[in-house]
PDB file of C-alpha atoms in Angstrom:
ATOM      1  CA  UNK A 102       0.170   0.237  -0.173  1.00 51.00           C
ATOM      2  CA  UNK A 103       1.351   3.426  -1.628  1.00 56.00           C
ATOM      3  CA  UNK A 104       2.792   6.004   1.773  1.00 65.00           C
ATOM      4  CA  UNK A 105       2.190   9.875   1.938  1.00 69.00           C
ATOM      5  CA  UNK A 106       3.660  11.142   3.970  1.00 76.00           C
ATOM      6  CA  UNK A 107       2.939  14.654   4.327  1.00 78.00           C
ATOM      7  CA  UNK A 108       4.125  18.147   7.088  1.00 82.00           C
ATOM      8  CA  UNK A 109       1.757  20.563   8.608  1.00 84.00           C
ATOM      9  CA  UNK A 110       3.082  23.964   9.719  1.00 90.00           C
ATOM     10  CA  UNK A 111       1.336  26.719  11.985  1.00 91.00           C
ATOM     11  CA  UNK A 112       3.787  29.739  13.535  1.00 94.00           C
ATOM     12  CA  UNK A 113       2.803  32.254  15.700  1.00 95.00           C
ATOM     13  CA  UNK A 114       0.035  30.090  18.216  1.00 93.00           C
ATOM     14  CA  UNK A 115      -1.266  32.107  20.949  1.00 92.00           C
ATOM     15  CA  UNK A 116      -4.153  32.631  23.661  1.00 87.00           C
ATOM     16  CA  UNK A 117      -7.076  31.269  21.124  1.00 81.00           C
ATOM     17  CA  UNK A 118      -6.094  28.027  19.660  1.00 82.00           C
ATOM     18  CA  UNK A 119      -5.121  27.277  16.139  1.00 83.00           C
ATOM     19  CA  UNK A 120      -5.607  24.035  14.064  1.00 82.00           C
ATOM     20  CA  UNK A 121      -4.153  22.161  11.637  1.00 81.00           C
ATOM     21  CA  UNK A 122      -5.033  21.727   9.238  1.00 70.00           C
ATOM     22  CA  UNK A 123      -5.595  25.268   8.487  1.00 63.00           C
ATOM     23  CA  UNK A 124      -9.587  25.658   9.403  1.00 59.00           C
ATOM     24  CA  UNK A 125     -10.736  22.028   8.174  1.00 62.00           C
ATOM     25  CA  UNK A 126     -10.533  18.138   9.508  1.00 62.00           C
ATOM     26  CA  UNK A 127      -8.738  15.098   8.234  1.00 67.00           C
ATOM     27  CA  UNK A 128     -10.404  13.770   4.986  1.00 64.00           C
ATOM     28  CA  UNK A 129      -9.812  10.883   5.589  1.00 60.00           C
ATOM     29  CA  UNK A 130      -7.532   8.045   7.218  1.00 56.00           C
ATOM     30  CA  UNK A 131      -4.821   9.661   8.580  1.00 60.00           C
ATOM     31  CA  UNK A 132      -1.891   8.292  11.145  1.00 69.00           C
ATOM     32  CA  UNK A 133      -0.543  10.838  13.190  1.00 73.00           C
ATOM     33  CA  UNK A 134       3.241  10.522  13.689  1.00 72.00           C
ATOM     34  CA  UNK A 135       4.896  13.389  15.088  1.00 83.00           C
ATOM     35  CA  UNK A 136       4.441  16.669  16.770  1.00 88.00           C
ATOM     36  CA  UNK A 137       6.878  19.233  17.138  1.00 92.00           C
ATOM     37  CA  UNK A 138       6.362  22.360  19.829  1.00 94.00           C
ATOM     38  CA  UNK A 139       8.231  25.372  19.707  1.00 97.00           C
ATOM     39  CA  UNK A 140       8.947  27.698  22.360  1.00 97.00           C
ATOM     40  CA  UNK A 141       9.713  30.621  20.386  1.00 96.00           C
ATOM     41  CA  UNK A 142       9.828  33.584  23.360  1.00 94.00           C
ATOM     42  CA  UNK A 143      12.352  34.204  26.275  1.00 95.00           C
ATOM     43  CA  UNK A 144      10.008  32.939  28.578  1.00 96.00           C
ATOM     44  CA  UNK A 145       8.266  30.009  29.754  1.00 97.00           C
ATOM     45  CA  UNK A 146       4.832  28.499  28.908  1.00 96.00           C
ATOM     46  CA  UNK A 147       2.411  25.618  29.272  1.00 96.00           C
ATOM     47  CA  UNK A 148       1.485  24.632  25.301  1.00 95.00           C
ATOM     48  CA  UNK A 149      -1.968  21.897  25.293  1.00 91.00           C
ATOM     49  CA  UNK A 150      -2.615  20.154  22.247  1.00 89.00           C
ATOM     50  CA  UNK A 151      -6.709  18.835  22.004  1.00 86.00           C
ATOM     51  CA  UNK A 152      -8.351  16.984  20.092  1.00 80.00           C
ATOM     52  CA  UNK A 153     -12.284  17.909  18.310  1.00 75.00           C
ATOM     53  CA  UNK A 154     -14.740  15.274  16.582  1.00 63.00           C
ATOM     54  CA  UNK A 155     -16.709  18.018  15.451  1.00 53.00           C
ATOM     55  CA  UNK A 156     -16.391  20.869  13.331  1.00 49.00           C
ATOM     56  CA  UNK A 157     -17.766  24.715  13.741  1.00 47.00           C
ATOM     57  CA  UNK A 158     -19.499  26.262  10.910  1.00 44.00           C
ATOM     58  CA  UNK A 159     -18.180  29.785  11.246  1.00 43.00           C
ATOM     59  CA  UNK A 160     -14.113  28.362  12.332  1.00 47.00           C
ATOM     60  CA  UNK A 161     -12.361  27.949  15.430  1.00 48.00           C
ATOM     61  CA  UNK A 162     -13.903  26.040  18.566  1.00 58.00           C
ATOM     62  CA  UNK A 163     -10.925  27.111  21.356  1.00 62.00           C
ATOM     63  CA  UNK A 164     -10.866  28.383  24.295  1.00 65.00           C
ATOM     64  CA  UNK A 165     -11.329  31.891  25.038  1.00 70.00           C
ATOM     65  CA  UNK A 166     -12.217  32.054  21.065  1.00 80.00           C
ATOM     66  CA  UNK A 167     -14.781  35.312  20.281  1.00 88.00           C
ATOM     67  CA  UNK A 168     -17.425  35.050  17.474  1.00 93.00           C
ATOM     68  CA  UNK A 169     -18.135  38.929  15.939  1.00 95.00           C
ATOM     69  CA  UNK A 170     -21.904  39.406  16.471  1.00 98.00           C
ATOM     70  CA  UNK A 171     -24.366  41.788  14.249  1.00 98.00           C
ATOM     71  CA  UNK A 172     -28.129  41.792  13.696  1.00 98.00           C
ATOM     72  CA  UNK A 173     -28.721  41.500   9.518  1.00 97.00           C
ATOM     73  CA  UNK A 174     -32.329  40.584   8.426  1.00 97.00           C
ATOM     74  CA  UNK A 175     -33.787  39.903  11.023  1.00 96.00           C
ATOM     75  CA  UNK A 176     -31.245  37.578  12.842  1.00 98.00           C
ATOM     76  CA  UNK A 177     -28.218  37.275  14.037  1.00 98.00           C
ATOM     77  CA  UNK A 178     -24.447  37.261  12.135  1.00 97.00           C
ATOM     78  CA  UNK A 179     -22.014  35.509  14.131  1.00 95.00           C
ATOM     79  CA  UNK A 180     -18.553  35.808  12.104  1.00 91.00           C
ATOM     80  CA  UNK A 181     -20.190  36.820   8.970  1.00 93.00           C
ATOM     81  CA  UNK A 182     -22.327  33.242   8.889  1.00 93.00           C
ATOM     82  CA  UNK A 183     -26.356  34.121   8.992  1.00 96.00           C
ATOM     83  CA  UNK A 184     -27.697  32.667  12.040  1.00 96.00           C
ATOM     84  CA  UNK A 185     -25.438  29.318  12.018  1.00 93.00           C
ATOM     85  CA  UNK A 186     -25.366  26.259  13.932  1.00 92.00           C
ATOM     86  CA  UNK A 187     -22.337  26.196  16.078  1.00 91.00           C
ATOM     87  CA  UNK A 188     -20.385  23.761  17.868  1.00 86.00           C
ATOM     88  CA  UNK A 189     -18.759  24.511  21.302  1.00 88.00           C
ATOM     89  CA  UNK A 190     -16.354  22.473  23.429  1.00 86.00           C
ATOM     90  CA  UNK A 191     -17.628  21.129  27.832  1.00 87.00           C
ATOM     91  CA  UNK A 192     -15.173  23.464  29.546  1.00 84.00           C
ATOM     92  CA  UNK A 193     -14.027  26.099  27.391  1.00 86.00           C
ATOM     93  CA  UNK A 194     -15.569  30.074  27.065  1.00 90.00           C
ATOM     94  CA  UNK A 195     -16.988  31.879  24.437  1.00 92.00           C
ATOM     95  CA  UNK A 196     -17.817  35.531  24.110  1.00 94.00           C
ATOM     96  CA  UNK A 197     -20.352  36.759  21.451  1.00 96.00           C
ATOM     97  CA  UNK A 198     -19.452  39.725  21.002  1.00 97.00           C
ATOM     98  CA  UNK A 199     -22.596  42.234  20.540  1.00 98.00           C
ATOM     99  CA  UNK A 200     -20.779  46.164  20.568  1.00 98.00           C
ATOM    100  CA  UNK A 201     -21.793  46.119  16.580  1.00 98.00           C
ATOM    101  CA  UNK A 202     -24.627  48.934  16.477  1.00 98.00           C
ATOM    102  CA  UNK A 203     -26.890  46.643  14.846  1.00 98.00           C
ATOM    103  CA  UNK A 204     -26.879  44.217  18.090  1.00 98.00           C
ATOM    104  CA  UNK A 205     -29.556  47.179  19.689  1.00 98.00           C
ATOM    105  CA  UNK A 206     -32.023  46.002  20.960  1.00 97.00           C
ATOM    106  CA  UNK A 207     -30.996  42.125  20.313  1.00 98.00           C
ATOM    107  CA  UNK A 208     -29.663  40.883  24.268  1.00 98.00           C
ATOM    108  CA  UNK A 209     -28.280  37.412  22.863  1.00 98.00           C
ATOM    109  CA  UNK A 210     -29.122  34.871  25.074  1.00 98.00           C
ATOM    110  CA  UNK A 211     -29.081  30.664  25.320  1.00 98.00           C
ATOM    111  CA  UNK A 212     -32.252  28.241  26.284  1.00 97.00           C
ATOM    112  CA  UNK A 213     -32.680  23.997  26.450  1.00 96.00           C
ATOM    113  CA  UNK A 214     -33.920  23.671  23.345  1.00 96.00           C
ATOM    114  CA  UNK A 215     -35.790  26.112  20.634  1.00 95.00           C
ATOM    115  CA  UNK A 216     -38.855  26.913  22.369  1.00 94.00           C
ATOM    116  CA  UNK A 217     -37.476  25.126  25.541  1.00 95.00           C
ATOM    117  CA  UNK A 218     -36.152  26.970  28.959  1.00 95.00           C
ATOM    118  CA  UNK A 219     -33.867  30.319  29.865  1.00 96.00           C
ATOM    119  CA  UNK A 220     -30.407  28.619  30.047  1.00 98.00           C
ATOM    120  CA  UNK A 221     -28.013  30.913  32.041  1.00 97.00           C
ATOM    121  CA  UNK A 222     -25.374  28.567  33.757  1.00 97.00           C
ATOM    122  CA  UNK A 223     -21.645  30.522  32.727  1.00 97.00           C
ATOM    123  CA  UNK A 224     -23.329  33.136  31.553  1.00 98.00           C
ATOM    124  CA  UNK A 225     -22.807  36.631  31.844  1.00 98.00           C
ATOM    125  CA  UNK A 226     -23.865  39.980  30.215  1.00 98.00           C
ATOM    126  CA  UNK A 227     -22.197  42.781  29.723  1.00 98.00           C
ATOM    127  CA  UNK A 228     -23.046  45.985  28.754  1.00 98.00           C
ATOM    128  CA  UNK A 229     -26.108  47.287  26.212  1.00 98.00           C
ATOM    129  CA  UNK A 230     -26.230  45.255  23.346  1.00 98.00           C
ATOM    130  CA  UNK A 231     -25.017  47.721  20.059  1.00 98.00           C
ATOM    131  CA  UNK A 232     -22.826  50.159  22.559  1.00 98.00           C
ATOM    132  CA  UNK A 233     -18.766  49.566  23.128  1.00 98.00           C
ATOM    133  CA  UNK A 234     -17.550  46.807  25.411  1.00 97.00           C
ATOM    134  CA  UNK A 235     -21.249  44.264  25.067  1.00 98.00           C
ATOM    135  CA  UNK A 236     -20.902  41.113  25.329  1.00 98.00           C
ATOM    136  CA  UNK A 237     -22.068  38.014  26.306  1.00 97.00           C
ATOM    137  CA  UNK A 238     -19.629  34.800  27.483  1.00 97.00           C
ATOM    138  CA  UNK A 239     -20.525  31.904  28.395  1.00 96.00           C
ATOM    139  CA  UNK A 240     -18.398  29.588  30.237  1.00 94.00           C
ATOM    140  CA  UNK A 241     -19.739  26.422  29.152  1.00 93.00           C
ATOM    141  CA  UNK A 242     -20.109  24.022  32.093  1.00 92.00           C
ATOM    142  CA  UNK A 243     -18.220  19.980  31.707  1.00 88.00           C
ATOM    143  CA  UNK A 244     -22.050  18.597  32.941  1.00 92.00           C
ATOM    144  CA  UNK A 245     -23.486  20.959  30.325  1.00 94.00           C
ATOM    145  CA  UNK A 246     -26.782  19.119  27.657  1.00 95.00           C
ATOM    146  CA  UNK A 247     -25.274  17.843  24.685  1.00 93.00           C
ATOM    147  CA  UNK A 248     -26.841  21.157  22.607  1.00 95.00           C
ATOM    148  CA  UNK A 249     -28.681  24.506  23.645  1.00 97.00           C
ATOM    149  CA  UNK A 250     -29.923  27.403  21.524  1.00 98.00           C
ATOM    150  CA  UNK A 251     -29.039  30.787  20.922  1.00 98.00           C
ATOM    151  CA  UNK A 252     -31.702  33.200  20.611  1.00 98.00           C
ATOM    152  CA  UNK A 253     -32.699  37.052  21.501  1.00 98.00           C
ATOM    153  CA  UNK A 254     -33.888  38.376  24.193  1.00 96.00           C
ATOM    154  CA  UNK A 255     -36.231  40.638  22.598  1.00 96.00           C
ATOM    155  CA  UNK A 256     -37.587  39.048  19.544  1.00 96.00           C
ATOM    156  CA  UNK A 257     -37.961  34.988  20.313  1.00 95.00           C
ATOM    157  CA  UNK A 258     -36.135  31.775  18.602  1.00 97.00           C
ATOM    158  CA  UNK A 259     -36.204  33.048  14.720  1.00 97.00           C
ATOM    159  CA  UNK A 260     -32.592  34.732  14.982  1.00 98.00           C
ATOM    160  CA  UNK A 261     -30.931  32.662  16.257  1.00 97.00           C
ATOM    161  CA  UNK A 262     -29.806  28.813  15.611  1.00 97.00           C
ATOM    162  CA  UNK A 263     -28.231  25.548  17.693  1.00 96.00           C
ATOM    163  CA  UNK A 264     -25.598  24.709  19.483  1.00 95.00           C
ATOM    164  CA  UNK A 265     -23.941  21.549  19.753  1.00 90.00           C
ATOM    165  CA  UNK A 266     -21.897  21.255  22.983  1.00 90.00           C
ATOM    166  CA  UNK A 267     -19.221  18.232  22.443  1.00 84.00           C
ATOM    167  CA  UNK A 268     -16.008  17.317  24.120  1.00 81.00           C
ATOM    168  CA  UNK A 269     -12.019  18.540  23.744  1.00 79.00           C
ATOM    169  CA  UNK A 270      -9.777  15.310  24.018  1.00 79.00           C
ATOM    170  CA  UNK A 271      -6.488  16.455  25.351  1.00 83.00           C
ATOM    171  CA  UNK A 272      -3.071  15.018  23.432  1.00 84.00           C
ATOM    172  CA  UNK A 273      -1.350  16.866  25.601  1.00 86.00           C
ATOM    173  CA  UNK A 274      -2.638  19.712  28.650  1.00 88.00           C
ATOM    174  CA  UNK A 275      -1.399  22.678  29.784  1.00 91.00           C
ATOM    175  CA  UNK A 276       2.839  21.399  29.268  1.00 94.00           C
ATOM    176  CA  UNK A 277       5.377  23.304  30.377  1.00 96.00           C
ATOM    177  CA  UNK A 278       8.327  24.386  27.648  1.00 97.00           C
ATOM    178  CA  UNK A 279      10.822  25.980  29.006  1.00 96.00           C
ATOM    179  CA  UNK A 280      12.274  29.856  27.634  1.00 96.00           C
ATOM    180  CA  UNK A 281      13.560  29.082  23.257  1.00 95.00           C
ATOM    181  CA  UNK A 282      12.792  25.048  23.980  1.00 96.00           C
ATOM    182  CA  UNK A 283      10.224  22.637  22.075  1.00 95.00           C
ATOM    183  CA  UNK A 284       8.416  19.562  22.804  1.00 92.00           C
ATOM    184  CA  UNK A 285       7.482  16.293  21.181  1.00 87.00           C
ATOM    185  CA  UNK A 286       5.347  14.451  21.111  1.00 81.00           C
ATOM    186  CA  UNK A 287       3.597  11.367  19.928  1.00 68.00           C
ATOM    187  CA  UNK A 288       7.179  10.866  18.499  1.00 55.00           C
ATOM    188  CA  UNK A 289       9.389   8.137  17.880  1.00 53.00           C
ATOM    189  CA  UNK A 290       7.404   5.303  16.746  1.00 53.00           C
ATOM    190  CA  UNK A 291       3.588   6.287  18.695  1.00 55.00           C
ATOM    191  CA  UNK A 292       0.952   6.425  16.572  1.00 61.00           C
ATOM    192  CA  UNK A 293      -2.514   8.278  16.851  1.00 67.00           C
ATOM    193  CA  UNK A 294      -4.994   7.211  14.533  1.00 66.00           C
ATOM    194  CA  UNK A 295      -7.816  10.508  13.161  1.00 68.00           C
ATOM    195  CA  UNK A 296     -10.559   9.993  11.281  1.00 65.00           C
ATOM    196  CA  UNK A 297     -12.793  12.015   8.685  1.00 64.00           C
ATOM    197  CA  UNK A 298     -14.247  15.139  10.700  1.00 67.00           C
ATOM    198  CA  UNK A 299     -11.123  14.933  13.056  1.00 74.00           C
ATOM    199  CA  UNK A 300      -9.832  18.275  13.618  1.00 77.00           C
ATOM    200  CA  UNK A 301      -6.227  19.009  16.107  1.00 82.00           C
ATOM    201  CA  UNK A 302      -5.735  22.372  18.000  1.00 86.00           C
ATOM    202  CA  UNK A 303      -2.869  24.166  19.458  1.00 91.00           C
ATOM    203  CA  UNK A 304      -2.670  26.928  22.418  1.00 90.00           C
ATOM    204  CA  UNK A 305      -0.446  28.792  24.448  1.00 94.00           C
ATOM    205  CA  UNK A 306      -0.394  30.937  27.447  1.00 93.00           C
ATOM    206  CA  UNK A 307       1.085  33.364  26.029  1.00 94.00           C
ATOM    207  CA  UNK A 308      -0.138  35.284  22.542  1.00 93.00           C
ATOM    208  CA  UNK A 309       2.254  34.216  19.417  1.00 94.00           C
ATOM    209  CA  UNK A 310       4.506  32.162  21.095  1.00 95.00           C
ATOM    210  CA  UNK A 311       4.266  28.705  19.855  1.00 96.00           C
ATOM    211  CA  UNK A 312       5.443  27.358  16.352  1.00 96.00           C
ATOM    212  CA  UNK A 313       4.092  23.714  15.615  1.00 94.00           C
ATOM    213  CA  UNK A 314       5.270  20.790  13.154  1.00 91.00           C
ATOM    214  CA  UNK A 315       2.746  18.349  12.417  1.00 87.00           C
ATOM    215  CA  UNK A 316       4.660  15.166  10.782  1.00 82.00           C
ATOM    216  CA  UNK A 317       1.726  12.033   9.464  1.00 76.00           C
ATOM    217  CA  UNK A 318       1.834   9.606   7.125  1.00 73.00           C
ATOM    218  CA  UNK A 319      -1.722   8.123   4.665  1.00 65.00           C
ATOM    219  CA  UNK A 320      -2.402   4.298   4.174  1.00 56.00           C
ATOM    220  CA  UNK A 321      -0.443   3.020   6.785  1.00 52.00           C
ATOM    221  CA  UNK A 322      -0.734  -0.778   6.169  1.00 52.00           C
TER     222      UNK A 322
END
């Protein structure tokens, strides 16, 4: 069986998680054979690598991710996508930035399902929608349900859509990397099989401090 060796690289990874391959999942069965994480800063950092088994229609699913919220056509628009169904990770915190003037009168809230009861666990509202600094923050509990719904407090369910909640599966979490040093994982012949729909994310405790190389080979027999 033929083998296809590939290498992916991302640079300047910081406190917002970035994924490999860039913005997409693994399109077929693959085997990761090496992960190299390099601390490019002059200070010690901690680094994490986690996998998800769900894609997010709006892009990045990492911890502390901020969705830019606007309102157009009577619905919420998240990062340019019209009321998309989204995926969030349990144990992570997300910010829905409602500072844009179009948010005036449209407080984004959560409920258990369309037509369901309000969900307020870990939810904080800051400021007035449409004003500078306005945001809705949700710290997704590790025991949160598997789905929620986002909606407008004044105009109901039609402005929002479903939220799938799933777990992040850590390969390494908060590993210390000294200044100008590196960490290698899953090396020396260790193998991790990833499949279509899987996404691999990296995150650092410090902004723009981490460079990551992932070596992988397709079609392992």
